């Protein structure tokens, strides 16, 4: 079945560092891919998405490119801030169902 | 005002007790979901509902039941709570017209079963 694998955390960086959180997936067909973010004490919210190969999703300085050849959707940000500290979830929605398949989440800690 | 609300936000209960978690939404969405979140396991789907008359089991429905009382309300029940049901529970909604691409989450209910 479909699955999502993302890098284990926590990831600890200093403010203004470059961020990459890896996400790879297994799915048949052409899934849609998502990054959600969970700030402390809150529910998840959509950060960005890509619905077809080579699409780049972007929001709040974060970017991720749908790479079908490597089945990846890595999250990047050029210069992180303390306010980016959160848990980040990669997810996919397959062709044939309406459910989201979730990665385990990666906790990001940004130190001033 | 929050679009997806959950009550209670925190609950501590004892093994064997019946617990109901409630979710309400003002987004007008037809689809609603219940997830549980455990450290290192991400989110796992418990039940989902595409409309009032449509209820479906998710990945981990054993020990849980749901009720879709109205389009805006979706309740999760633990008939006889056990300690391994201690987790953070989230309700979410999505819209049929957007293909369900984006889900909107409530703030969560932290449940502890002693």
mmCIF file of C-alpha atoms in Angstrom:
data_model
loop_
_atom_site.group_PDB
_atom_site.id
_atom_site.type_symbol
_atom_site.label_atom_id
_atom_site.label_comp_id
_atom_site.label_asym_id
_atom_site.label_seq_id
_atom_site.Cartn_x
_atom_site.Cartn_y
_atom_site.Cartn_z
ATOM 1 C CA UNK A 1 0.000 0.000 0.000
ATOM 2 C CA UNK A 2 0.856 3.650 -0.131
ATOM 3 C CA UNK A 3 3.319 4.951 2.429
ATOM 4 C CA UNK A 4 5.326 8.014 3.394
ATOM 5 C CA UNK A 5 8.740 8.038 5.042
ATOM 6 C CA UNK A 6 10.258 11.198 6.480
ATOM 7 C CA UNK A 7 13.441 11.850 8.346
ATOM 8 C CA UNK A 8 13.420 11.301 12.062
ATOM 9 C CA UNK A 9 13.760 14.215 14.352
ATOM 10 C CA UNK A 10 14.296 16.235 16.202
ATOM 11 C CA UNK A 11 16.162 18.459 13.808
ATOM 12 C CA UNK A 12 17.926 21.266 15.654
ATOM 13 C CA UNK A 13 19.231 24.293 13.766
ATOM 14 C CA UNK A 14 20.374 27.787 14.519
ATOM 15 C CA UNK A 15 18.375 30.758 13.309
ATOM 16 C CA UNK A 16 19.093 31.684 9.658
ATOM 17 C CA UNK A 17 20.353 28.182 8.839
ATOM 18 C CA UNK A 18 19.251 26.292 5.734
ATOM 19 C CA UNK A 19 16.613 23.635 6.317
ATOM 20 C CA UNK A 20 15.942 20.380 4.542
ATOM 21 C CA UNK A 21 13.480 17.781 5.803
ATOM 22 C CA UNK A 22 13.466 14.690 3.635
ATOM 23 C CA UNK A 23 10.283 12.947 2.553
ATOM 24 C CA UNK A 24 9.991 9.956 0.246
ATOM 25 C CA UNK A 25 6.894 8.072 -0.728
ATOM 26 C CA UNK A 26 5.625 4.819 -2.175
ATOM 27 C CA UNK A 27 2.452 4.979 -4.218
ATOM 28 C CA UNK A 28 0.951 3.727 -7.426
ATOM 29 C CA UNK A 29 -0.153 6.188 -10.038
ATOM 30 C CA UNK A 30 0.121 9.906 -9.481
ATOM 31 C CA UNK A 31 -0.481 10.926 -5.880
ATOM 32 C CA UNK A 32 -0.833 14.464 -4.603
ATOM 33 C CA UNK A 33 1.753 15.455 -2.002
ATOM 34 C CA UNK A 34 1.480 17.742 0.998
ATOM 35 C CA UNK A 35 3.414 19.258 3.855
ATOM 36 C CA UNK A 36 1.467 20.093 6.991
ATOM 37 C CA UNK A 37 2.808 21.954 10.029
ATOM 38 C CA UNK A 38 1.788 21.603 13.658
ATOM 39 C CA UNK A 39 2.757 24.475 15.947
ATOM 40 C CA UNK A 40 2.917 23.743 19.683
ATOM 41 C CA UNK A 41 -0.526 23.221 21.182
ATOM 42 C CA UNK A 42 -2.320 23.500 17.860
ATOM 43 C CA UNK A 43 -3.831 21.291 15.202
ATOM 44 C CA UNK A 44 -2.191 20.665 11.864
ATOM 45 C CA UNK A 45 -2.452 23.154 9.031
ATOM 46 C CA UNK A 46 -1.555 22.846 5.385
ATOM 47 C CA UNK A 47 1.804 24.425 4.571
ATOM 48 C CA UNK A 48 2.107 23.610 0.875
ATOM 49 C CA UNK A 49 1.105 21.063 -1.723
ATOM 50 C CA UNK A 50 1.907 19.739 -5.198
ATOM 51 C CA UNK A 51 -0.494 17.765 -7.312
ATOM 52 C CA UNK A 52 1.655 16.598 -10.229
ATOM 53 C CA UNK A 53 5.237 15.736 -11.035
ATOM 54 C CA UNK A 54 7.700 18.663 -11.173
ATOM 55 C CA UNK A 55 5.251 20.980 -9.434
ATOM 56 C CA UNK A 56 6.792 23.171 -6.748
ATOM 57 C CA UNK A 57 4.700 24.070 -3.741
ATOM 58 C CA UNK A 58 5.689 27.138 -1.754
ATOM 59 C CA UNK A 59 4.456 29.108 1.244
ATOM 60 C CA UNK A 60 5.983 31.238 4.005
ATOM 61 C CA UNK A 61 9.459 30.801 2.510
ATOM 62 C CA UNK A 62 9.180 27.014 2.441
ATOM 63 C CA UNK A 63 9.391 25.074 -0.813
ATOM 64 C CA UNK A 64 9.065 21.470 -1.929
ATOM 65 C CA UNK A 65 9.298 19.979 -5.417
ATOM 66 C CA UNK A 66 7.393 16.846 -6.478
ATOM 67 C CA UNK A 67 10.101 14.556 -7.887
ATOM 68 C CA UNK A 68 8.548 11.472 -9.406
ATOM 69 C CA UNK A 69 11.879 10.024 -10.548
ATOM 70 C CA UNK A 70 13.125 9.894 -6.956
ATOM 71 C CA UNK A 71 9.660 9.613 -5.340
ATOM 72 C CA UNK A 72 10.543 12.515 -3.087
ATOM 73 C CA UNK A 73 9.030 15.744 -1.797
ATOM 74 C CA UNK A 74 11.721 17.294 0.401
ATOM 75 C CA UNK A 75 10.874 20.441 2.359
ATOM 76 C CA UNK A 76 13.379 23.309 2.206
ATOM 77 C CA UNK A 77 13.749 26.799 3.577
ATOM 78 C CA UNK A 78 16.673 29.073 2.986
ATOM 79 C CA UNK A 79 16.764 30.841 6.364
ATOM 80 C CA UNK A 80 14.795 29.496 9.293
ATOM 81 C CA UNK A 81 13.449 31.531 12.180
ATOM 82 C CA UNK A 82 12.683 30.614 15.773
ATOM 83 C CA UNK A 83 8.995 30.867 14.870
ATOM 84 C CA UNK A 84 9.423 27.930 12.447
ATOM 85 C CA UNK A 85 9.855 25.574 15.397
ATOM 86 C CA UNK A 86 7.094 23.021 14.957
ATOM 87 C CA UNK A 87 6.396 19.471 13.847
ATOM 88 C CA UNK A 88 6.276 18.982 10.075
ATOM 89 C CA UNK A 89 4.298 16.172 8.446
ATOM 90 C CA UNK A 90 4.618 14.928 4.895
ATOM 91 C CA UNK A 91 1.483 13.303 3.458
ATOM 92 C CA UNK A 92 0.130 11.926 0.225
ATOM 93 C CA UNK A 93 -3.280 11.333 -1.269
ATOM 94 C CA UNK A 94 -3.409 8.522 -3.762
ATOM 95 C CA UNK A 95 -5.275 8.350 -7.027
ATOM 96 C CA UNK A 96 -7.928 5.955 -5.863
ATOM 97 C CA UNK A 97 -8.922 7.126 -2.422
ATOM 98 C CA UNK A 98 -9.732 10.235 -0.452
ATOM 99 C CA UNK A 99 -7.598 9.493 2.551
ATOM 100 C CA UNK A 100 -4.337 11.155 3.412
ATOM 101 C CA UNK A 101 -1.399 8.853 4.193
ATOM 102 C CA UNK A 102 0.877 10.477 6.764
ATOM 103 C CA UNK A 103 4.538 10.373 7.579
ATOM 104 C CA UNK A 104 5.570 10.106 11.233
ATOM 105 C CA UNK A 105 6.379 13.796 11.547
ATOM 106 C CA UNK A 106 9.681 15.620 12.064
ATOM 107 C CA UNK A 107 10.122 17.936 15.004
ATOM 108 C CA UNK A 108 12.093 21.060 14.122
ATOM 109 C CA UNK A 109 13.774 23.115 16.839
ATOM 110 C CA UNK A 110 15.292 26.473 15.911
ATOM 111 C CA UNK A 111 17.647 28.052 18.422
ATOM 112 C CA UNK A 112 18.247 31.809 18.497
ATOM 113 C CA UNK B 1 -13.849 32.053 15.911
ATOM 114 C CA UNK B 2 -12.348 28.644 15.278
ATOM 115 C CA UNK B 3 -13.738 26.797 12.265
ATOM 116 C CA UNK B 4 -13.230 23.333 13.761
ATOM 117 C CA UNK B 5 -13.725 22.983 17.494
ATOM 118 C CA UNK B 6 -13.165 20.022 19.753
ATOM 119 C CA UNK B 7 -14.397 19.400 23.266
ATOM 120 C CA UNK B 8 -12.997 18.699 25.732
ATOM 121 C CA UNK B 9 -9.449 19.902 25.123
ATOM 122 C CA UNK B 10 -8.071 17.714 27.877
ATOM 123 C CA UNK B 11 -9.531 14.691 29.631
ATOM 124 C CA UNK B 12 -8.213 12.290 32.212
ATOM 125 C CA UNK B 13 -10.252 9.163 32.802
ATOM 126 C CA UNK B 14 -9.959 5.684 34.231
ATOM 127 C CA UNK B 15 -9.800 2.309 32.544
ATOM 128 C CA UNK B 16 -13.239 1.000 31.651
ATOM 129 C CA UNK B 17 -14.993 4.367 31.512
ATOM 130 C CA UNK B 18 -16.999 5.494 28.486
ATOM 131 C CA UNK B 19 -15.692 8.668 26.898
ATOM 132 C CA UNK B 20 -17.101 10.861 24.145
ATOM 133 C CA UNK B 21 -15.061 13.399 22.233
ATOM 134 C CA UNK B 22 -16.989 15.940 20.236
ATOM 135 C CA UNK B 23 -16.188 17.845 17.091
ATOM 136 C CA UNK B 24 -18.094 20.704 15.512
ATOM 137 C CA UNK B 25 -17.346 22.676 12.356
ATOM 138 C CA UNK B 26 -18.636 25.874 10.839
ATOM 139 C CA UNK B 27 -16.866 25.441 7.509
ATOM 140 C CA UNK B 28 -19.826 23.777 5.799
ATOM 141 C CA UNK B 29 -17.671 20.825 4.791
ATOM 142 C CA UNK B 30 -19.245 17.471 4.109
ATOM 143 C CA UNK B 31 -16.283 15.282 5.051
ATOM 144 C CA UNK B 32 -15.098 14.763 8.591
ATOM 145 C CA UNK B 33 -12.340 12.626 10.067
ATOM 146 C CA UNK B 34 -11.031 11.419 13.422
ATOM 147 C CA UNK B 35 -7.315 10.800 13.891
ATOM 148 C CA UNK B 36 -5.117 9.882 16.790
ATOM 149 C CA UNK B 37 -1.551 11.109 17.119
ATOM 150 C CA UNK B 38 1.091 9.180 19.014
ATOM 151 C CA UNK B 39 4.734 10.223 19.302
ATOM 152 C CA UNK B 40 6.784 8.827 16.416
ATOM 153 C CA UNK B 41 3.747 7.372 14.656
ATOM 154 C CA UNK B 42 2.296 10.380 12.942
ATOM 155 C CA UNK B 43 -1.452 10.497 12.471
ATOM 156 C CA UNK B 44 -3.556 7.391 12.151
ATOM 157 C CA UNK B 45 -7.098 7.492 10.836
ATOM 158 C CA UNK B 46 -9.770 6.095 13.141
ATOM 159 C CA UNK B 47 -13.013 6.825 11.256
ATOM 160 C CA UNK B 48 -14.161 9.090 8.483
ATOM 161 C CA UNK B 49 -17.497 10.262 7.166
ATOM 162 C CA UNK B 50 -18.283 11.693 3.747
ATOM 163 C CA UNK B 51 -21.785 12.746 4.711
ATOM 164 C CA UNK B 52 -24.328 12.191 7.473
ATOM 165 C CA UNK B 53 -25.279 8.735 6.221
ATOM 166 C CA UNK B 54 -21.793 7.585 5.326
ATOM 167 C CA UNK B 55 -19.447 6.287 8.028
ATOM 168 C CA UNK B 56 -16.271 4.380 7.277
ATOM 169 C CA UNK B 57 -13.661 2.634 9.366
ATOM 170 C CA UNK B 58 -10.127 3.831 9.153
ATOM 171 C CA UNK B 59 -6.834 2.180 9.923
ATOM 172 C CA UNK B 60 -7.402 1.713 13.664
ATOM 173 C CA UNK B 61 -11.144 1.638 14.407
ATOM 174 C CA UNK B 62 -11.118 -1.196 16.979
ATOM 175 C CA UNK B 63 -12.230 0.068 20.381
ATOM 176 C CA UNK B 64 -13.814 3.215 18.919
ATOM 177 C CA UNK B 65 -17.192 4.183 17.519
ATOM 178 C CA UNK B 66 -18.493 7.356 15.917
ATOM 179 C CA UNK B 67 -21.715 9.226 15.341
ATOM 180 C CA UNK B 68 -22.384 11.848 12.672
ATOM 181 C CA UNK B 69 -25.279 13.701 14.263
ATOM 182 C CA UNK B 70 -25.411 16.407 11.610
ATOM 183 C CA UNK B 71 -23.260 17.712 8.809
ATOM 184 C CA UNK B 72 -21.464 19.899 11.326
ATOM 185 C CA UNK B 73 -21.020 17.392 14.160
ATOM 186 C CA UNK B 74 -18.963 14.215 14.398
ATOM 187 C CA UNK B 75 -18.421 12.490 17.748
ATOM 188 C CA UNK B 76 -15.913 9.825 18.707
ATOM 189 C CA UNK B 77 -16.661 7.393 21.527
ATOM 190 C CA UNK B 78 -14.477 5.054 23.481
ATOM 191 C CA UNK B 79 -16.941 2.553 24.944
ATOM 192 C CA UNK B 80 -14.521 1.177 27.513
ATOM 193 C CA UNK B 81 -11.307 3.176 27.640
ATOM 194 C CA UNK B 82 -7.974 1.424 28.049
ATOM 195 C CA UNK B 83 -4.524 2.912 28.792
ATOM 196 C CA UNK B 84 -3.161 2.386 25.254
ATOM 197 C CA UNK B 85 -5.854 4.772 24.017
ATOM 198 C CA UNK B 86 -3.949 7.557 25.723
ATOM 199 C CA UNK B 87 -3.142 9.899 22.841
ATOM 200 C CA UNK B 88 -3.845 13.225 21.188
ATOM 201 C CA UNK B 89 -7.050 13.068 19.124
ATOM 202 C CA UNK B 90 -7.757 15.335 16.183
ATOM 203 C CA UNK B 91 -10.891 16.004 14.220
ATOM 204 C CA UNK B 92 -10.525 17.266 10.654
ATOM 205 C CA UNK B 93 -12.786 18.337 7.813
ATOM 206 C CA UNK B 94 -12.493 18.632 4.066
ATOM 207 C CA UNK B 95 -14.597 19.806 1.179
ATOM 208 C CA UNK B 96 -15.834 17.561 -1.607
ATOM 209 C CA UNK B 97 -15.544 20.324 -4.188
ATOM 210 C CA UNK B 98 -11.788 20.655 -3.617
ATOM 211 C CA UNK B 99 -11.356 16.910 -3.962
ATOM 212 C CA UNK B 100 -10.495 16.623 -0.304
ATOM 213 C CA UNK B 101 -6.987 17.860 -0.961
ATOM 214 C CA UNK B 102 -6.792 20.009 2.106
ATOM 215 C CA UNK B 103 -7.931 18.972 5.539
ATOM 216 C CA UNK B 104 -8.679 21.467 8.273
ATOM 217 C CA UNK B 105 -7.871 20.380 11.798
ATOM 218 C CA UNK B 106 -9.286 21.153 15.188
ATOM 219 C CA UNK B 107 -6.961 21.990 18.077
ATOM 220 C CA UNK B 108 -6.987 18.441 19.436
ATOM 221 C CA UNK B 109 -8.107 16.640 22.575
ATOM 222 C CA UNK B 110 -5.461 15.226 24.857
ATOM 223 C CA UNK B 111 -6.852 12.062 26.419
ATOM 224 C CA UNK B 112 -5.177 10.234 29.269
ATOM 225 C CA UNK B 113 -6.505 6.849 30.378
ATOM 226 C CA UNK B 114 -5.207 5.743 33.757
#
